[in-house]
Amino acid sequence: GKAWGLAALLPLAAASVHVPPWRVLPADALPARLRALGLAEPVAAVLGALAEWRGAPGEAPAAARGAADALAALLAPLTTGDGVAAALARAAVELGEAGPADGPPPTGLAPAFAVRSSAAGEDGDRHSFAGQFATALGVGPDDLDAAVLACWRSAFSARALDARRGAGTLGDAARLAVVVQRLVPADAAGVLFTRDPLGAPGARPAMRASAALGLAERLVNGADDADEYRLDAATGRVLDRRVVRK
């Protein structure tokens, strides 16, 4: 998931590649909280029943919705707990003092954070659950706890459960880490593919960048068109571009 990807960037950060500071709430935090609240076995029972469900393929989304509704009711009393809340408060202070790559916020301006789900097996060799789980941008220090809860609850959404049922990974549904990262107030942002997914077989190695104004949340959600750039993989030279009307 995303936490693994950020960890892989640590050597680059040491080489002066700017990576905004971050902390991760590990994937075992949610299962531990479910056990503490006596919810682990009821949640496992609902997930197990969905895993054993054998119906017509077209009925699978409805089965996932039924399981999601049952889990939402079970998880109504879910809180992060004192330990996690205290850890988030410490993270807010540490990340706020560290600041993003371009320094801490101006005096008197509270830092903002990105709070991002990072599920076990989210981006693996066999399965991908990209876009299934919650992300919150521009989160203030006092709202980190609520944002983490939203990420945790998204592990049990109908979409996520249906995807995991099809992949046979419902047993990992509760293993959802959460990344808290200092948010860069970007003028423009996007996604860079280091290997062009639209490149023809045998073509010269190229990268592809998709970018939009602002934080690009609507871009990754598919709501906005993007400016597209194809770049030479060796030199970064722009090979061609497509700029959309703003």
PDB file of N, CA, C and O in Angstrom, residues 196-233:
ATOM      1  N   ASP A 196       5.353   4.392 -19.423  1.00  0.00           N
ATOM      2  CA  ASP A 196       4.130   4.853 -20.056  1.00  0.00           C
ATOM      3  C   ASP A 196       3.162   3.686 -20.262  1.00  0.00           C
ATOM      4  O   ASP A 196       3.442   2.767 -21.043  1.00  0.00           O
ATOM      5  N   PRO A 197       1.997   3.688 -19.582  1.00  0.00           N
ATOM      6  CA  PRO A 197       1.063   2.566 -19.738  1.00  0.00           C
ATOM      7  C   PRO A 197       0.398   2.535 -21.111  1.00  0.00           C
ATOM      8  O   PRO A 197      -0.184   1.513 -21.491  1.00  0.00           O
ATOM      9  N   LEU A 198       0.503   3.644 -21.854  1.00  0.00           N
ATOM     10  CA  LEU A 198      -0.093   3.698 -23.193  1.00  0.00           C
ATOM     11  C   LEU A 198       0.944   3.490 -24.288  1.00  0.00           C
ATOM     12  O   LEU A 198       0.614   3.582 -25.477  1.00  0.00           O
ATOM     13  N   GLY A 199       2.189   3.229 -23.904  1.00  0.00           N
ATOM     14  CA  GLY A 199       3.252   3.063 -24.887  1.00  0.00           C
ATOM     15  C   GLY A 199       3.098   1.797 -25.715  1.00  0.00           C
ATOM     16  O   GLY A 199       2.650   0.758 -25.222  1.00  0.00           O
ATOM     17  N   ALA A 200       3.460   1.898 -26.965  1.00  0.00           N
ATOM     18  CA  ALA A 200       3.391   0.745 -27.858  1.00  0.00           C
ATOM     19  C   ALA A 200       4.531  -0.225 -27.556  1.00  0.00           C
ATOM     20  O   ALA A 200       5.625   0.199 -27.157  1.00  0.00           O
ATOM     21  N   PRO A 201       4.308  -1.533 -27.733  1.00  0.00           N
ATOM     22  CA  PRO A 201       5.388  -2.509 -27.524  1.00  0.00           C
ATOM     23  C   PRO A 201       6.585  -2.186 -28.405  1.00  0.00           C
ATOM     24  O   PRO A 201       6.444  -1.892 -29.589  1.00  0.00           O
ATOM     25  N   GLY A 202       7.767  -2.190 -27.810  1.00  0.00           N
ATOM     26  CA  GLY A 202       8.982  -1.915 -28.557  1.00  0.00           C
ATOM     27  C   GLY A 202       9.299  -0.452 -28.740  1.00  0.00           C
ATOM     28  O   GLY A 202      10.342  -0.108 -29.303  1.00  0.00           O
ATOM     29  N   ALA A 203       8.410   0.437 -28.278  1.00  0.00           N
ATOM     30  CA  ALA A 203       8.664   1.875 -28.426  1.00  0.00           C
ATOM     31  C   ALA A 203       9.761   2.318 -27.478  1.00  0.00           C
ATOM     32  O   ALA A 203      10.084   1.645 -26.495  1.00  0.00           O
ATOM     33  N   ARG A 204      10.346   3.474 -27.763  1.00  0.00           N
ATOM     34  CA  ARG A 204      11.383   4.034 -26.906  1.00  0.00           C
ATOM     35  C   ARG A 204      10.838   4.243 -25.499  1.00  0.00           C
ATOM     36  O   ARG A 204       9.718   4.744 -25.336  1.00  0.00           O
ATOM     37  N   PRO A 205      11.590   3.854 -24.456  1.00  0.00           N
ATOM     38  CA  PRO A 205      11.087   3.994 -23.084  1.00  0.00           C
ATOM     39  C   PRO A 205      10.677   5.434 -22.781  1.00  0.00           C
ATOM     40  O   PRO A 205      11.412   6.381 -23.064  1.00  0.00           O
ATOM     41  N   ALA A 206       9.476   5.578 -22.239  1.00  0.00           N
ATOM     42  CA  ALA A 206       8.950   6.906 -21.947  1.00  0.00           C
ATOM     43  C   ALA A 206       8.184   6.872 -20.637  1.00  0.00           C
ATOM     44  O   ALA A 206       7.752   5.813 -20.166  1.00  0.00           O
ATOM     45  N   MET A 207       8.030   8.048 -20.034  1.00  0.00           N
ATOM     46  CA  MET A 207       7.208   8.227 -18.845  1.00  0.00           C
ATOM     47  C   MET A 207       5.979   9.026 -19.242  1.00  0.00           C
ATOM     48  O   MET A 207       5.973   9.697 -20.265  1.00  0.00           O
ATOM     49  N   ARG A 208       4.942   8.953 -18.426  1.00  0.00           N
ATOM     50  CA  ARG A 208       3.723   9.721 -18.692  1.00  0.00           C
ATOM     51  C   ARG A 208       3.292  10.423 -17.420  1.00  0.00           C
ATOM     52  O   ARG A 208       3.200   9.797 -16.346  1.00  0.00           O
ATOM     53  N   ALA A 209       3.018  11.718 -17.525  1.00  0.00           N
ATOM     54  CA  ALA A 209       2.545  12.507 -16.390  1.00  0.00           C
ATOM     55  C   ALA A 209       1.157  13.043 -16.700  1.00  0.00           C
ATOM     56  O   ALA A 209       0.898  13.539 -17.804  1.00  0.00           O
ATOM     57  N   SER A 210       0.248  12.928 -15.725  1.00  0.00           N
ATOM     58  CA  SER A 210      -1.091  13.513 -15.803  1.00  0.00           C
ATOM     59  C   SER A 210      -1.190  14.523 -14.672  1.00  0.00           C
ATOM     60  O   SER A 210      -0.944  14.180 -13.508  1.00  0.00           O
ATOM     61  N   ALA A 211      -1.552  15.765 -14.979  1.00  0.00           N
ATOM     62  CA  ALA A 211      -1.511  16.820 -13.965  1.00  0.00           C
ATOM     63  C   ALA A 211      -2.732  17.726 -14.085  1.00  0.00           C
ATOM     64  O   ALA A 211      -3.353  17.838 -15.146  1.00  0.00           O
ATOM     65  N   ALA A 212      -3.069  18.366 -12.953  1.00  0.00           N
ATOM     66  CA  ALA A 212      -4.187  19.300 -12.905  1.00  0.00           C
ATOM     67  C   ALA A 212      -3.885  20.370 -11.872  1.00  0.00           C
ATOM     68  O   ALA A 212      -2.984  20.213 -11.030  1.00  0.00           O
ATOM     69  N   LEU A 213      -4.625  21.456 -11.921  1.00  0.00           N
ATOM     70  CA  LEU A 213      -4.445  22.517 -10.940  1.00  0.00           C
ATOM     71  C   LEU A 213      -4.926  22.068  -9.562  1.00  0.00           C
ATOM     72  O   LEU A 213      -5.844  21.254  -9.440  1.00  0.00           O
ATOM     73  N   GLY A 214      -4.275  22.581  -8.532  1.00  0.00           N
ATOM     74  CA  GLY A 214      -4.673  22.249  -7.170  1.00  0.00           C
ATOM     75  C   GLY A 214      -4.075  20.935  -6.708  1.00  0.00           C
ATOM     76  O   GLY A 214      -2.996  20.526  -7.152  1.00  0.00           O
ATOM     77  N   LEU A 215      -4.798  20.255  -5.831  1.00  0.00           N
ATOM     78  CA  LEU A 215      -4.282  19.025  -5.227  1.00  0.00           C
ATOM     79  C   LEU A 215      -4.536  17.784  -6.075  1.00  0.00           C
ATOM     80  O   LEU A 215      -4.128  16.689  -5.709  1.00  0.00           O
ATOM     81  N   ALA A 216      -5.258  17.917  -7.165  1.00  0.00           N
ATOM     82  CA  ALA A 216      -5.499  16.831  -8.126  1.00  0.00           C
ATOM     83  C   ALA A 216      -6.370  15.715  -7.573  1.00  0.00           C
ATOM     84  O   ALA A 216      -6.411  14.632  -8.129  1.00  0.00           O
ATOM     85  N   GLU A 217      -7.106  16.000  -6.491  1.00  0.00           N
ATOM     86  CA  GLU A 217      -8.006  14.971  -5.968  1.00  0.00           C
ATOM     87  C   GLU A 217      -9.073  14.599  -6.983  1.00  0.00           C
ATOM     88  O   GLU A 217      -9.394  13.424  -7.174  1.00  0.00           O
ATOM     89  N   ARG A 218      -9.606  15.605  -7.679  1.00  0.00           N
ATOM     90  CA  ARG A 218     -10.631  15.329  -8.676  1.00  0.00           C
ATOM     91  C   ARG A 218     -10.044  14.620  -9.891  1.00  0.00           C
ATOM     92  O   ARG A 218     -10.749  13.871 -10.571  1.00  0.00           O
ATOM     93  N   LEU A 219      -8.760  14.794 -10.135  1.00  0.00           N
ATOM     94  CA  LEU A 219      -8.114  14.091 -11.238  1.00  0.00           C
ATOM     95  C   LEU A 219      -8.068  12.588 -10.954  1.00  0.00           C
ATOM     96  O   LEU A 219      -8.478  11.772 -11.777  1.00  0.00           O
ATOM     97  N   VAL A 220      -7.576  12.217  -9.765  1.00  0.00           N
ATOM     98  CA  VAL A 220      -7.436  10.794  -9.467  1.00  0.00           C
ATOM     99  C   VAL A 220      -8.788  10.132  -9.268  1.00  0.00           C
ATOM    100  O   VAL A 220      -8.911   8.914  -9.391  1.00  0.00           O
ATOM    101  N   ASN A 221      -9.826  10.941  -8.947  1.00  0.00           N
ATOM    102  CA  ASN A 221     -11.175  10.389  -8.836  1.00  0.00           C
ATOM    103  C   ASN A 221     -11.871  10.290 -10.186  1.00  0.00           C
ATOM    104  O   ASN A 221     -13.000   9.796 -10.273  1.00  0.00           O
ATOM    105  N   GLY A 222     -11.217  10.802 -11.228  1.00  0.00           N
ATOM    106  CA  GLY A 222     -11.794  10.736 -12.559  1.00  0.00           C
ATOM    107  C   GLY A 222     -12.792  11.829 -12.867  1.00  0.00           C
ATOM    108  O   GLY A 222     -13.462  11.796 -13.912  1.00  0.00           O
ATOM    109  N   ALA A 223     -12.895  12.835 -11.976  1.00  0.00           N
ATOM    110  CA  ALA A 223     -13.884  13.889 -12.186  1.00  0.00           C
ATOM    111  C   ALA A 223     -13.379  14.988 -13.122  1.00  0.00           C
ATOM    112  O   ALA A 223     -14.189  15.686 -13.738  1.00  0.00           O
ATOM    113  N   ASP A 224     -12.077  15.179 -13.225  1.00  0.00           N
ATOM    114  CA  ASP A 224     -11.501  16.232 -14.066  1.00  0.00           C
ATOM    115  C   ASP A 224     -10.588  15.637 -15.131  1.00  0.00           C
ATOM    116  O   ASP A 224      -9.933  14.611 -14.907  1.00  0.00           O
ATOM    117  N   ASP A 225     -10.561  16.303 -16.300  1.00  0.00           N
ATOM    118  CA  ASP A 225      -9.574  15.948 -17.315  1.00  0.00           C
ATOM    119  C   ASP A 225      -8.206  16.477 -16.890  1.00  0.00           C
ATOM    120  O   ASP A 225      -8.095  17.437 -16.127  1.00  0.00           O
ATOM    121  N   ALA A 226      -7.167  15.853 -17.397  1.00  0.00           N
ATOM    122  CA  ALA A 226      -5.809  16.223 -17.009  1.00  0.00           C
ATOM    123  C   ALA A 226      -5.006  16.700 -18.206  1.00  0.00           C
ATOM    124  O   ALA A 226      -5.267  16.310 -19.348  1.00  0.00           O
ATOM    125  N   ASP A 227      -4.023  17.536 -17.922  1.00  0.00           N
ATOM    126  CA  ASP A 227      -2.970  17.788 -18.900  1.00  0.00           C
ATOM    127  C   ASP A 227      -2.105  16.527 -18.967  1.00  0.00           C
ATOM    128  O   ASP A 227      -1.786  15.933 -17.932  1.00  0.00           O
ATOM    129  N   GLU A 228      -1.741  16.118 -20.156  1.00  0.00           N
ATOM    130  CA  GLU A 228      -0.968  14.883 -20.328  1.00  0.00           C
ATOM    131  C   GLU A 228       0.380  15.215 -20.962  1.00  0.00           C
ATOM    132  O   GLU A 228       0.454  15.969 -21.938  1.00  0.00           O
ATOM    133  N   TYR A 229       1.439  14.638 -20.401  1.00  0.00           N
ATOM    134  CA  TYR A 229       2.796  14.839 -20.916  1.00  0.00           C
ATOM    135  C   TYR A 229       3.464  13.475 -21.075  1.00  0.00           C
ATOM    136  O   TYR A 229       3.417  12.650 -20.155  1.00  0.00           O
ATOM    137  N   ARG A 230       4.079  13.258 -22.220  1.00  0.00           N
ATOM    138  CA  ARG A 230       4.909  12.069 -22.422  1.00  0.00           C
ATOM    139  C   ARG A 230       6.356  12.520 -22.422  1.00  0.00           C
ATOM    140  O   ARG A 230       6.731  13.438 -23.158  1.00  0.00           O
ATOM    141  N   LEU A 231       7.172  11.893 -21.579  1.00  0.00           N
ATOM    142  CA  LEU A 231       8.543  12.336 -21.338  1.00  0.00           C
ATOM    143  C   LEU A 231       9.529  11.240 -21.695  1.00  0.00           C
ATOM    144  O   LEU A 231       9.264  10.051 -21.482  1.00  0.00           O
ATOM    145  N   ASP A 232      10.673  11.633 -22.205  1.00  0.00           N
ATOM    146  CA  ASP A 232      11.752  10.682 -22.453  1.00  0.00           C
ATOM    147  C   ASP A 232      12.214  10.109 -21.120  1.00  0.00           C
ATOM    148  O   ASP A 232      12.502  10.849 -20.176  1.00  0.00           O
ATOM    149  N   ALA A 233      12.275   8.791 -21.017  1.00  0.00           N
ATOM    150  CA  ALA A 233      12.596   8.148 -19.747  1.00  0.00           C
ATOM    151  C   ALA A 233      14.027   8.419 -19.302  1.00  0.00           C
ATOM    152  O   ALA A 233      14.319   8.423 -18.104  1.00  0.00           O
TER     153      ALA A 233
END
